[in-house]
Amino acid sequence: MNKISQLQEALAAKRFIFTGEIEPVKTTDLTEVLETARILKGHVVATNVTDNPTAFAYMNSLVPCYMIQEKVGLETIYQVTTRDRNRLALVADLLAASALGIKNVLALTGDHTTLGDNPKTRAVYDLDSTQLVYMIRQMIDKGVDLEGHPIHNPPKFFIGGAANLGADPIEPEVIKIEKKANLGVDFIQTQVTYDIEAVKNFFKLTSHLKVPIVIGICPLKSLAMAEWMEKNVPGVSVPPEMVERLAKAKETGGKEAMAEENLQIFGEFCREIRNTTPAAGIHVMAVGFEWIVPKIIERASLKAIG
Amino acid sequence: MIITVQKPYDKLLELLAPYKKIFVMGCGDCATICQTGGEQEVREMANRLVESGKVLTGRGTAEVGCDQRLVRLAIRKYEDNFNAADVVLVMSCGSGVQTLTEVSKKMCIPGCDTMFCGTIERIGKFFERCRACGDCILYETGGICPIARCSKELLNGPCGGQDDGKCEVGLWQKDCAWVLIYNRLKEINRLDLLKKFRPPKDYSNLSKYKEQIREGLQ
């Protein structure tokens, strides 16, 4: 195996991994991004850096990826969506990413422009996420772009793809993951889930695939957030008993008790994923309250496996 | 069919404000079926403009508003009234507006907005079906076009934005094209077509101005 990244090494060694998520916002100031990276460092093997999430025009993910690696020493997973860039721009950014020492790329389509903060823009979608995986593989393995033009000093990336394990119907989703796997995606990160049965079912449906799958979770910062996830994120359902536990904690002990309940719930959930499914790891999305990530990971590891 | 909607009347008054004498021209084809620029809509528009104090020199309809030959015929038919106008309000798609401009050299104001190329379920129910990409793949998507009907124009299956076959674009009112394709291919036992990887598409046809000059058709 050619060593590409620490994420790759950890997955190859079958170490149960955690990844984090950092969201640059509409600013020119990197202070918060770097502070968040410092919180995550030592707890996650790498952190995703989002690319205009939910189609909001934020600072691009490339520069924060570079700065986090340089200044904090935490490996990054460069999220690249096809929503805003055609194949020319994608090649350009991927070459730049490689030149800057970025090792992991998550190939995404991206939330639709009409859901974002500049809904009148013209969407690009020159490629879909599956085709982006294909293009990156061509760049790495053959050293060419989509037209076969040679790349001097071709990039090396560890390529990720996304999956929605709660998709209904699930079969076309599984077929799409199969396509990405056949094209040579190196790992999968899933959309958020709160449902261990859905995770188990997803692993049953994808058991024929050799790709390591990292399960996405998202602790609930507030009760309103639980409601928002339920309403707005397709395939995501927050179990009512989870909301009740959090509501009860908030009622009796305020914010602190609710944070503690989050640790209880998601610590348990992580242990359950780790102990009862073939998941390769957990991707913790806690944008806006990243301080909770190391604590969840700590809780998740309290009862060591085996 | 080219699906059009009429521009808001206030907007039309604003666009017509600089002009004194107006001719209203409709289209006997798509705009008639859409009820945005047929004979009846042209008559109603003309009456409304008169009520608003505008001066009308006449009104009429070309049999097919985007066919230069039939537009010329229409101009000849309404000759004096048409020529007396200093502006023409064209109740048709953008192709019709441009056809009349090219043929007549008159100042033409679009009375409609061109929405899409689609199918008619019944009057008032129009659905987009084609983006004129120049490379039809309907034979491998169960006769359902993902370019026209998937808001992200995906070619390899649904994204994470569908739930129970509905698309998050437009607040879950419209079908996910890829779930439609999946259901259709499953029904005809051709899921192999869904499993096929479709490489990046040649979009050059959609990225440039197009002409078709075919020898031997004159």
Short mmCIF file of C-alpha atoms in Angstrom, two decimals:
data_model
loop_
_atom_site.label_atom_id
_atom_site.label_comp_id
_atom_site.label_asym_id
_atom_site.label_seq_id
_atom_site.Cartn_x
_atom_site.Cartn_y
_atom_site.Cartn_z
CA MET A 1 0.00 0.00 0.00
CA ASN A 2 1.27 3.41 -0.92
CA LYS A 3 0.84 5.65 2.03
CA ILE A 4 -1.35 8.56 1.15
CA SER A 5 -2.87 9.76 4.40
CA GLN A 6 -3.28 8.99 8.09
CA LEU A 7 -6.96 8.39 7.47
CA GLN A 8 -6.05 5.76 4.90
CA GLU A 9 -3.54 4.13 7.26
CA ALA A 10 -5.99 4.03 10.15
CA LEU A 11 -8.71 2.46 8.00
CA ALA A 12 -6.28 -0.01 6.46
CA ALA A 13 -5.14 -1.02 9.97
CA LYS A 14 -8.84 -1.52 10.87
CA ARG A 15 -8.57 0.96 13.70
CA PHE A 16 -12.01 2.25 14.67
CA ILE A 17 -11.76 5.89 13.68
CA PHE A 18 -13.48 9.17 14.39
CA THR A 19 -13.65 12.07 11.97
CA GLY A 20 -14.88 15.58 12.69
CA GLU A 21 -16.38 18.38 10.69
CA ILE A 22 -15.44 22.04 10.43
CA GLU A 23 -17.55 24.61 8.63
CA PRO A 24 -15.85 27.80 7.42
CA VAL A 25 -18.48 30.56 7.27
CA LYS A 26 -18.97 33.91 5.52
CA THR A 27 -15.80 35.53 6.82
CA THR A 28 -12.20 36.27 5.97
CA ASP A 29 -11.14 35.35 9.51
CA LEU A 30 -9.73 31.86 10.07
CA THR A 31 -9.42 32.17 13.87
CA GLU A 32 -12.53 30.14 14.67
CA VAL A 33 -11.72 27.44 12.12
CA LEU A 34 -8.27 26.98 13.62
CA GLU A 35 -9.60 27.02 17.21
CA THR A 36 -12.10 24.33 16.30
CA ALA A 37 -9.35 22.27 14.69
CA ARG A 38 -7.35 22.53 17.91
CA ILE A 39 -10.33 21.18 19.87
CA LEU A 40 -10.63 18.21 17.51
CA LYS A 41 -6.91 17.44 17.23
CA GLY A 42 -5.87 14.27 18.99
CA HIS A 43 -9.44 12.98 19.07
CA VAL A 44 -10.23 12.57 15.40
CA VAL A 45 -7.94 11.10 12.76
CA ALA A 46 -9.00 13.81 10.30
CA THR A 47 -11.61 16.49 9.93
CA ASN A 48 -13.88 17.26 7.03
CA VAL A 49 -13.97 20.86 5.89
CA THR A 50 -17.26 21.73 4.24
CA ASP A 51 -17.67 23.24 0.78
CA ASN A 52 -20.49 25.81 0.80
CA PRO A 53 -22.72 23.58 2.94
CA THR A 54 -26.48 23.73 2.24
CA ALA A 55 -25.49 25.96 -0.69
CA PHE A 56 -24.49 28.94 1.47
CA ALA A 57 -21.68 31.03 -0.01
CA TYR A 58 -18.89 30.70 2.56
CA MET A 59 -15.11 30.78 2.49
CA ASN A 60 -13.94 27.99 0.20
CA SER A 61 -12.76 24.81 1.88
CA LEU A 62 -9.35 24.58 0.24
CA VAL A 63 -7.60 27.35 2.15
CA PRO A 64 -8.96 26.32 5.58
CA CYS A 65 -7.89 22.71 4.81
CA TYR A 66 -4.36 23.90 4.14
CA MET A 67 -4.23 26.22 7.15
CA ILE A 68 -5.59 23.56 9.53
CA GLN A 69 -2.93 21.09 8.37
CA GLU A 70 -0.15 23.68 8.50
CA LYS A 71 -1.00 25.53 11.70
CA VAL A 72 -2.75 22.87 13.77
CA GLY A 73 -1.29 19.68 12.36
CA LEU A 74 -4.66 18.00 11.95
CA GLU A 75 -5.25 16.09 8.73
CA THR A 76 -8.20 17.29 6.67
CA ILE A 77 -10.78 15.79 4.35
CA TYR A 78 -11.36 18.33 1.59
CA GLN A 79 -15.05 18.36 0.69
CA VAL A 80 -15.59 19.08 -2.99
CA THR A 81 -19.05 19.56 -4.46
CA THR A 82 -19.90 19.62 -8.15
CA ARG A 83 -22.68 22.15 -7.60
CA ASP A 84 -20.58 25.28 -8.05
CA ARG A 85 -17.77 24.18 -10.35
CA ASN A 86 -17.52 22.65 -13.79
CA ARG A 87 -14.87 20.08 -14.68
CA LEU A 88 -12.31 22.78 -15.46
CA ALA A 89 -12.66 24.38 -12.04
CA LEU A 90 -12.71 20.99 -10.30
CA VAL A 91 -9.45 19.91 -11.94
CA ALA A 92 -7.92 23.29 -11.11
CA ASP A 93 -8.92 23.09 -7.43
CA LEU A 94 -7.87 19.45 -7.06
CA LEU A 95 -4.43 20.19 -8.51
CA ALA A 96 -4.10 23.12 -6.13
CA ALA A 97 -5.25 20.94 -3.21
CA SER A 98 -2.61 18.36 -3.98
CA ALA A 99 0.05 21.05 -4.30
CA LEU A 100 -0.97 22.26 -0.83
CA GLY A 101 -0.57 18.80 0.70
CA ILE A 102 -4.21 17.86 1.03
CA LYS A 103 -4.53 14.08 1.06
CA ASN A 104 -8.21 13.22 1.45
CA VAL A 105 -11.07 14.37 -0.75
CA LEU A 106 -14.77 13.79 -0.19
CA ALA A 107 -16.54 13.85 -3.56
CA LEU A 108 -20.04 15.29 -3.25
CA THR A 109 -22.78 16.64 -5.47
CA GLY A 110 -23.80 19.33 -2.96
CA ASP A 111 -27.13 20.59 -1.70
CA HIS A 112 -29.19 22.31 -4.35
CA THR A 113 -28.61 26.00 -5.00
CA THR A 114 -32.27 26.92 -4.49
CA LEU A 115 -32.01 25.80 -0.85
CA GLY A 116 -29.09 28.12 -0.15
CA ASP A 117 -28.46 31.77 0.58
CA ASN A 118 -28.03 32.79 -3.07
CA PRO A 119 -30.98 30.91 -4.57
CA LYS A 120 -31.02 32.93 -7.80
CA THR A 121 -27.63 31.63 -8.89
CA ARG A 122 -27.15 29.32 -11.87
CA ALA A 123 -26.36 25.80 -10.69
CA VAL A 124 -23.48 23.99 -12.40
CA TYR A 125 -23.72 20.21 -11.88
CA ASP A 126 -21.45 19.51 -14.85
CA LEU A 127 -20.56 16.24 -13.07
CA ASP A 128 -22.39 14.23 -10.44
CA SER A 129 -20.61 12.83 -7.37
CA THR A 130 -20.10 9.42 -9.02
CA GLN A 131 -18.51 11.05 -12.06
CA LEU A 132 -16.34 13.18 -9.76
CA VAL A 133 -15.03 9.98 -8.16
CA TYR A 134 -14.31 8.71 -11.68
CA MET A 135 -12.52 11.91 -12.65
CA ILE A 136 -10.33 11.94 -9.52
CA ARG A 137 -9.42 8.29 -10.12
CA GLN A 138 -8.42 9.11 -13.69
CA MET A 139 -6.25 11.96 -12.38
CA ILE A 140 -4.56 9.71 -9.81
CA ASP A 141 -4.31 6.37 -11.61
CA LYS A 142 -3.77 7.47 -15.20
CA GLY A 143 -2.41 10.95 -14.58
CA VAL A 144 -4.93 12.52 -16.97
CA ASP A 145 -7.97 14.76 -16.95
CA LEU A 146 -11.34 13.73 -18.41
CA GLU A 147 -10.15 14.41 -21.97
CA GLY A 148 -7.03 12.33 -21.45
CA HIS A 149 -4.68 15.31 -21.24
CA PRO A 150 -1.63 14.38 -19.18
CA ILE A 151 -1.09 15.97 -15.76
CA HIS A 152 2.46 16.76 -14.81
CA ASN A 153 3.17 15.22 -11.40
CA PRO A 154 -0.34 13.74 -10.92
CA PRO A 155 -2.05 14.09 -7.53
CA LYS A 156 -2.50 11.36 -4.92
CA PHE A 157 -5.72 11.43 -2.97
CA PHE A 158 -7.63 9.11 -0.68
CA ILE A 159 -11.14 9.46 -2.08
CA GLY A 160 -14.35 9.44 -0.11
CA GLY A 161 -17.97 9.33 -1.15
CA ALA A 162 -21.20 10.02 0.68
CA ALA A 163 -24.21 7.79 1.30
CA ASN A 164 -27.64 8.30 2.78
CA LEU A 165 -28.32 5.21 4.86
CA GLY A 166 -31.83 6.35 5.69
CA ALA A 167 -32.83 6.79 2.04
CA ASP A 168 -36.30 5.59 1.13
CA PRO A 169 -36.31 3.76 -1.24
CA ILE A 170 -32.86 2.45 -0.29
CA GLU A 171 -32.12 0.23 -3.33
CA PRO A 172 -31.21 3.01 -5.82
CA GLU A 173 -28.98 4.51 -3.10
CA VAL A 174 -27.20 1.17 -2.65
CA ILE A 175 -26.78 0.83 -6.43
CA LYS A 176 -25.17 4.27 -6.49
CA ILE A 177 -22.74 3.32 -3.70
CA GLU A 178 -21.89 0.14 -5.64
CA LYS A 179 -21.05 2.27 -8.67
CA LYS A 180 -18.76 4.48 -6.59
CA ALA A 181 -17.15 1.39 -5.05
CA ASN A 182 -16.59 -0.16 -8.48
CA LEU A 183 -14.99 3.06 -9.68
CA GLY A 184 -12.56 2.91 -6.76
CA VAL A 185 -13.83 5.12 -3.96
CA ASP A 186 -11.67 4.48 -0.87
CA PHE A 187 -14.17 5.18 1.92
CA ILE A 188 -17.77 6.18 2.52
CA GLN A 189 -19.09 8.67 5.05
CA THR A 190 -22.82 8.53 5.66
CA GLN A 191 -25.43 11.16 6.27
CA VAL A 192 -26.47 11.63 9.90
CA THR A 193 -28.42 8.87 11.57
CA TYR A 194 -30.02 8.38 14.99
CA ASP A 195 -31.25 4.89 14.26
CA ILE A 196 -29.11 1.83 15.04
CA GLU A 197 -31.53 -0.45 13.18
CA ALA A 198 -31.11 1.65 10.03
CA VAL A 199 -27.33 1.34 10.42
CA LYS A 200 -27.56 -2.44 10.79
CA ASN A 201 -29.89 -2.71 7.80
CA PHE A 202 -27.55 -0.56 5.71
CA PHE A 203 -24.60 -2.84 6.49
CA LYS A 204 -26.68 -5.86 5.49
CA LEU A 205 -27.42 -4.24 2.12
CA THR A 206 -23.80 -3.22 1.52
CA SER A 207 -22.06 -6.30 2.95
CA HIS A 208 -20.82 -7.27 -0.53
CA LEU A 209 -18.81 -4.05 -0.78
CA LYS A 210 -15.23 -3.89 0.44
CA VAL A 211 -15.25 -0.14 1.12
CA PRO A 212 -14.93 1.00 4.76
CA ILE A 213 -18.05 2.86 5.86
CA VAL A 214 -17.95 5.61 8.46
CA ILE A 215 -21.31 6.38 10.10
CA GLY A 216 -22.41 10.00 10.49
CA ILE A 217 -23.85 11.19 13.78
CA CYS A 218 -24.89 14.61 14.99
CA PRO A 219 -25.49 15.39 18.67
CA LEU A 220 -28.45 17.65 19.32
CA LYS A 221 -27.43 21.13 20.41
CA SER A 222 -31.03 22.08 21.09
CA LEU A 223 -34.54 20.70 20.94
CA ALA A 224 -35.23 23.03 18.02
CA MET A 225 -32.36 21.37 16.18
CA ALA A 226 -33.96 17.95 16.65
CA GLU A 227 -37.13 19.30 15.10
CA TRP A 228 -35.19 20.93 12.25
CA MET A 229 -33.31 17.70 11.43
CA GLU A 230 -36.53 15.72 11.42
CA LYS A 231 -38.22 18.23 9.14
CA ASN A 232 -35.41 19.19 6.77
CA VAL A 233 -32.92 16.37 6.36
CA PRO A 234 -34.23 13.63 4.06
CA GLY A 235 -34.01 10.15 5.54
CA VAL A 236 -33.23 11.46 9.02
CA SER A 237 -35.61 10.76 11.84
CA VAL A 238 -34.89 11.61 15.49
CA PRO A 239 -36.44 9.01 17.81
CA PRO A 240 -39.04 10.66 20.10
CA GLU A 241 -37.56 8.99 23.20
CA MET A 242 -34.23 10.69 22.46
CA VAL A 243 -35.95 14.07 22.27
CA GLU A 244 -37.85 13.28 25.49
CA ARG A 245 -34.64 12.42 27.35
CA LEU A 246 -33.05 15.69 26.24
CA ALA A 247 -36.17 17.72 27.03
CA LYS A 248 -36.42 16.17 30.51
CA ALA A 249 -32.74 16.87 31.21
CA LYS A 250 -33.15 20.47 30.07
CA GLU A 251 -36.24 20.89 32.24
CA THR A 252 -34.61 19.56 35.38
CA GLY A 253 -31.03 20.73 35.00
CA GLY A 254 -30.90 23.33 32.23
CA LYS A 255 -28.29 23.54 29.50
CA GLU A 256 -25.58 21.68 31.40
CA ALA A 257 -27.82 18.71 32.11
CA MET A 258 -28.84 18.66 28.46
CA ALA A 259 -25.20 18.59 27.38
CA GLU A 260 -24.59 15.71 29.81
CA GLU A 261 -27.61 13.88 28.38
CA ASN A 262 -26.19 14.40 24.87
CA LEU A 263 -22.97 12.77 26.05
CA GLN A 264 -24.92 9.87 27.52
CA ILE A 265 -27.07 9.36 24.43
CA PHE A 266 -24.36 9.74 21.80
CA GLY A 267 -21.71 7.95 23.83
CA GLU A 268 -24.10 4.99 24.03
CA PHE A 269 -24.99 5.31 20.36
CA CYS A 270 -21.31 5.30 19.34
CA ARG A 271 -20.64 2.23 21.48
CA GLU A 272 -23.61 0.50 19.91
CA ILE A 273 -22.39 1.29 16.39
CA ARG A 274 -18.92 0.13 17.30
CA ASN A 275 -20.02 -3.07 19.03
CA THR A 276 -22.91 -4.24 16.90
CA THR A 277 -22.07 -3.19 13.32
CA PRO A 278 -19.09 -3.50 10.94
CA ALA A 279 -18.72 0.31 10.82
CA ALA A 280 -15.14 1.48 10.22
CA GLY A 281 -15.70 4.51 12.38
CA ILE A 282 -17.91 7.44 13.23
CA HIS A 283 -18.11 10.86 11.64
CA VAL A 284 -19.21 13.37 14.28
CA MET A 285 -20.89 16.46 12.90
CA ALA A 286 -21.31 19.01 15.66
CA VAL A 287 -21.00 22.31 13.86
CA GLY A 288 -21.34 25.16 16.35
CA PHE A 289 -20.60 23.01 19.39
CA GLU A 290 -17.49 21.12 18.54
CA TRP A 291 -16.35 21.10 22.20
CA ILE A 292 -18.69 18.16 22.67
CA VAL A 293 -16.86 15.98 20.10
CA PRO A 294 -13.87 14.95 22.25
CA LYS A 295 -16.20 14.24 25.16
CA ILE A 296 -18.46 12.02 23.06
CA ILE A 297 -15.44 10.14 21.76
CA GLU A 298 -14.24 9.73 25.34
CA ARG A 299 -17.63 8.35 26.39
CA ALA A 300 -17.76 6.13 23.34
CA SER A 301 -14.45 4.57 24.31
CA LEU A 302 -15.20 4.11 28.03
CA LYS A 303 -16.24 0.52 27.55
CA ALA A 304 -13.48 -0.81 25.39
CA ILE A 305 -14.35 -3.50 22.93
CA GLY A 306 -13.60 -7.17 23.47
CA MET B 1 -44.52 21.98 -26.81
CA ILE B 2 -42.96 25.28 -25.66
CA ILE B 3 -44.66 26.27 -22.41
CA THR B 4 -45.14 29.99 -21.80
CA VAL B 5 -46.74 32.20 -19.15
CA GLN B 6 -47.92 35.76 -19.70
CA LYS B 7 -45.83 38.49 -18.13
CA PRO B 8 -47.69 40.37 -15.39
CA TYR B 9 -49.95 43.02 -16.94
CA ASP B 10 -48.36 45.86 -14.93
CA LYS B 11 -44.96 44.82 -16.23
CA LEU B 12 -46.31 44.93 -19.81
CA LEU B 13 -47.70 48.44 -19.29
CA GLU B 14 -44.28 49.50 -18.04
CA LEU B 15 -42.55 47.95 -21.08
CA LEU B 16 -45.08 49.56 -23.48
CA ALA B 17 -44.99 52.98 -21.79
CA PRO B 18 -42.50 54.56 -24.24
CA TYR B 19 -44.64 53.62 -27.27
CA LYS B 20 -47.78 55.20 -28.71
CA LYS B 21 -49.26 52.75 -31.20
CA ILE B 22 -49.39 49.04 -30.44
CA PHE B 23 -50.11 45.95 -32.51
CA VAL B 24 -50.69 42.71 -30.59
CA MET B 25 -49.53 39.52 -32.34
CA GLY B 26 -50.26 36.01 -31.10
CA CYS B 27 -49.25 32.48 -32.08
CA GLY B 28 -51.61 29.78 -33.30
CA ASP B 29 -49.45 26.96 -32.02
CA CYS B 30 -47.92 26.43 -28.54
CA ALA B 31 -49.11 29.75 -27.06
CA THR B 32 -52.65 28.94 -28.20
CA ILE B 33 -52.59 25.60 -26.39
CA CYS B 34 -51.02 27.23 -23.31
CA GLN B 35 -53.75 29.90 -23.52
CA THR B 36 -51.12 32.61 -23.25
CA GLY B 37 -51.13 33.96 -26.83
CA GLY B 38 -53.94 32.42 -28.87
CA GLU B 39 -56.63 34.42 -30.64
CA GLN B 40 -58.71 34.74 -27.50
CA GLU B 41 -55.82 35.90 -25.29
CA VAL B 42 -54.72 38.37 -27.99
CA ARG B 43 -58.27 39.81 -28.09
CA GLU B 44 -58.42 40.04 -24.30
CA MET B 45 -55.00 41.70 -24.15
CA ALA B 46 -55.95 44.19 -26.87
CA ASN B 47 -59.16 45.13 -25.05
CA ARG B 48 -57.34 45.50 -21.78
CA LEU B 49 -54.72 47.77 -23.32
CA VAL B 50 -57.46 49.96 -24.82
CA GLU B 51 -59.12 50.14 -21.39
CA SER B 52 -55.76 51.27 -20.02
CA GLY B 53 -55.78 54.12 -22.54
CA LYS B 54 -53.32 52.67 -25.04
CA VAL B 55 -53.74 53.17 -28.80
CA LEU B 56 -54.14 49.88 -30.72
CA THR B 57 -53.51 49.72 -34.45
CA GLY B 58 -54.70 46.13 -34.62
CA ARG B 59 -54.25 42.58 -33.49
CA GLY B 60 -53.70 39.21 -35.13
CA THR B 61 -52.23 35.73 -34.89
CA ALA B 62 -49.58 33.94 -36.94
CA GLU B 63 -50.46 30.32 -37.60
CA VAL B 64 -47.09 29.29 -36.15
CA GLY B 65 -45.25 32.17 -34.50
CA CYS B 66 -41.76 30.73 -34.93
CA ASP B 67 -42.04 29.90 -38.64
CA GLN B 68 -40.74 32.85 -40.67
CA ARG B 69 -42.87 31.88 -43.69
CA LEU B 70 -46.11 31.88 -41.71
CA VAL B 71 -45.16 35.04 -39.84
CA ARG B 72 -44.58 36.81 -43.16
CA LEU B 73 -48.04 35.66 -44.26
CA ALA B 74 -49.56 37.08 -41.09
CA ILE B 75 -47.81 40.42 -41.56
CA ARG B 76 -49.14 40.63 -45.12
CA LYS B 77 -52.64 39.82 -43.88
CA TYR B 78 -52.64 42.65 -41.32
CA GLU B 79 -50.41 44.87 -43.47
CA ASP B 80 -51.65 48.44 -42.88
CA ASN B 81 -52.57 47.95 -39.25
CA PHE B 82 -49.30 46.16 -38.56
CA ASN B 83 -47.16 48.78 -40.30
CA ALA B 84 -48.93 51.64 -38.49
CA ALA B 85 -47.71 50.37 -35.12
CA ASP B 86 -44.49 51.59 -33.55
CA VAL B 87 -44.31 48.54 -31.31
CA VAL B 88 -45.57 44.95 -31.45
CA LEU B 89 -46.53 43.08 -28.30
CA VAL B 90 -45.78 39.45 -29.16
CA MET B 91 -47.78 36.91 -27.20
CA SER B 92 -45.62 33.84 -27.79
CA CYS B 93 -42.37 32.20 -26.76
CA GLY B 94 -38.98 33.85 -27.21
CA SER B 95 -38.53 32.13 -30.57
CA GLY B 96 -41.75 33.77 -31.78
CA VAL B 97 -40.67 37.21 -30.58
CA GLN B 98 -37.35 36.86 -32.40
CA THR B 99 -38.94 35.46 -35.55
CA LEU B 100 -41.23 38.48 -35.79
CA THR B 101 -38.33 40.83 -35.08
CA GLU B 102 -36.25 39.25 -37.83
CA VAL B 103 -39.05 39.28 -40.38
CA SER B 104 -40.55 42.70 -39.64
CA LYS B 105 -37.65 44.71 -38.16
CA LYS B 106 -40.29 46.16 -35.81
CA MET B 107 -39.61 46.86 -32.14
CA CYS B 108 -41.05 43.75 -30.49
CA ILE B 109 -41.91 43.41 -26.80
CA PRO B 110 -42.27 39.91 -25.35
CA GLY B 111 -45.71 39.47 -23.80
CA CYS B 112 -44.80 36.09 -22.34
CA ASP B 113 -41.98 34.41 -20.52
CA THR B 114 -40.77 31.12 -22.00
CA MET B 115 -40.70 28.51 -19.25
CA PHE B 116 -39.75 25.15 -20.70
CA CYS B 117 -40.13 22.43 -23.28
CA GLY B 118 -42.69 19.99 -21.98
CA THR B 119 -45.77 17.86 -22.04
CA ILE B 120 -49.42 18.77 -21.48
CA GLU B 121 -51.46 16.59 -19.17
CA ARG B 122 -54.49 18.79 -19.75
CA ILE B 123 -55.01 22.53 -20.13
CA GLY B 124 -53.25 24.24 -17.26
CA LYS B 125 -51.09 21.22 -16.38
CA PHE B 126 -47.72 21.48 -18.06
CA PHE B 127 -44.61 19.53 -17.12
CA GLU B 128 -41.01 19.99 -18.26
CA ARG B 129 -39.65 17.06 -20.23
CA CYS B 130 -36.69 18.11 -22.40
CA ARG B 131 -33.65 20.38 -22.11
CA ALA B 132 -32.56 19.92 -25.74
CA CYS B 133 -29.15 18.61 -24.63
CA GLY B 134 -28.38 17.21 -28.07
CA ASP B 135 -27.53 13.70 -26.83
CA CYS B 136 -30.70 11.80 -25.91
CA ILE B 137 -30.29 9.00 -23.36
CA LEU B 138 -33.97 8.19 -22.76
CA TYR B 139 -33.35 4.67 -24.06
CA GLU B 140 -31.39 3.86 -20.92
CA THR B 141 -33.38 5.75 -18.29
CA GLY B 142 -36.75 4.13 -18.79
CA GLY B 143 -38.02 6.99 -20.95
CA ILE B 144 -37.63 9.51 -18.10
CA CYS B 145 -35.13 12.32 -18.62
CA PRO B 146 -32.83 13.03 -15.65
CA ILE B 147 -31.44 16.14 -17.34
CA ALA B 148 -34.86 17.77 -17.51
CA ARG B 149 -36.46 16.24 -14.45
CA CYS B 150 -33.66 15.98 -11.87
CA SER B 151 -32.89 19.45 -10.51
CA LYS B 152 -29.22 18.49 -10.26
CA GLU B 153 -29.18 16.82 -13.69
CA LEU B 154 -27.60 13.75 -12.11
CA LEU B 155 -26.77 10.79 -14.34
CA ASN B 156 -25.97 8.01 -11.89
CA GLY B 157 -28.85 7.79 -9.45
CA PRO B 158 -30.62 9.81 -6.75
CA CYS B 159 -28.87 12.22 -4.40
CA GLY B 160 -29.47 12.56 -0.67
CA GLY B 161 -32.19 15.10 -1.30
CA GLN B 162 -35.05 12.69 -1.96
CA ASP B 163 -37.44 11.28 0.58
CA ASP B 164 -40.10 8.73 -0.25
CA GLY B 165 -39.60 9.56 -3.93
CA LYS B 166 -40.10 13.31 -3.50
CA CYS B 167 -37.45 15.95 -4.20
CA GLU B 168 -36.38 18.52 -1.61
CA VAL B 169 -36.13 21.14 -4.36
CA GLY B 170 -39.56 22.74 -4.38
CA LEU B 171 -40.45 21.55 -0.89
CA TRP B 172 -41.28 17.92 -1.58
CA GLN B 173 -44.00 18.69 -4.13
CA LYS B 174 -42.29 17.11 -7.13
CA ASP B 175 -41.15 13.59 -7.87
CA CYS B 176 -37.50 12.55 -7.65
CA ALA B 177 -36.64 11.73 -11.27
CA TRP B 178 -34.24 8.99 -10.18
CA VAL B 179 -36.81 7.23 -8.05
CA LEU B 180 -39.17 7.39 -11.05
CA ILE B 181 -36.41 5.95 -13.23
CA TYR B 182 -35.65 3.26 -10.62
CA ASN B 183 -39.32 2.27 -10.33
CA ARG B 184 -39.73 2.18 -14.10
CA LEU B 185 -36.58 0.13 -14.75
CA LYS B 186 -37.53 -2.28 -11.97
CA GLU B 187 -40.98 -2.66 -13.50
CA ILE B 188 -39.53 -3.59 -16.89
CA ASN B 189 -36.82 -5.74 -15.30
CA ARG B 190 -33.98 -3.53 -16.53
CA LEU B 191 -32.25 -2.47 -13.29
CA ASP B 192 -29.02 -3.33 -15.13
CA LEU B 193 -29.44 0.07 -16.79
CA LEU B 194 -29.45 1.78 -13.39
CA LYS B 195 -26.30 -0.10 -12.40
CA LYS B 196 -24.46 1.10 -15.49
CA PHE B 197 -21.99 3.91 -14.82
CA ARG B 198 -22.71 6.90 -17.01
CA PRO B 199 -19.48 8.87 -17.53
CA PRO B 200 -19.40 12.68 -17.63
CA LYS B 201 -21.75 13.94 -20.33
CA ASP B 202 -20.81 15.95 -23.38
CA TYR B 203 -22.49 19.26 -22.56
CA SER B 204 -20.93 21.17 -25.44
CA ASN B 205 -24.29 21.32 -27.22
CA LEU B 206 -25.74 23.20 -24.24
CA SER B 207 -22.74 25.51 -24.02
CA LYS B 208 -22.93 27.19 -27.40
CA TYR B 209 -25.22 28.82 -29.97
CA LYS B 210 -26.64 26.27 -32.40
CA GLU B 211 -27.68 26.20 -36.04
CA GLN B 212 -28.85 23.32 -38.21
CA ILE B 213 -28.16 23.75 -41.91
CA ARG B 214 -29.13 20.51 -43.59
CA GLU B 215 -28.33 20.09 -47.27
CA GLY B 216 -30.91 18.42 -49.46
CA LEU B 217 -33.91 19.61 -47.45
CA GLN B 218 -34.56 22.74 -49.56
#
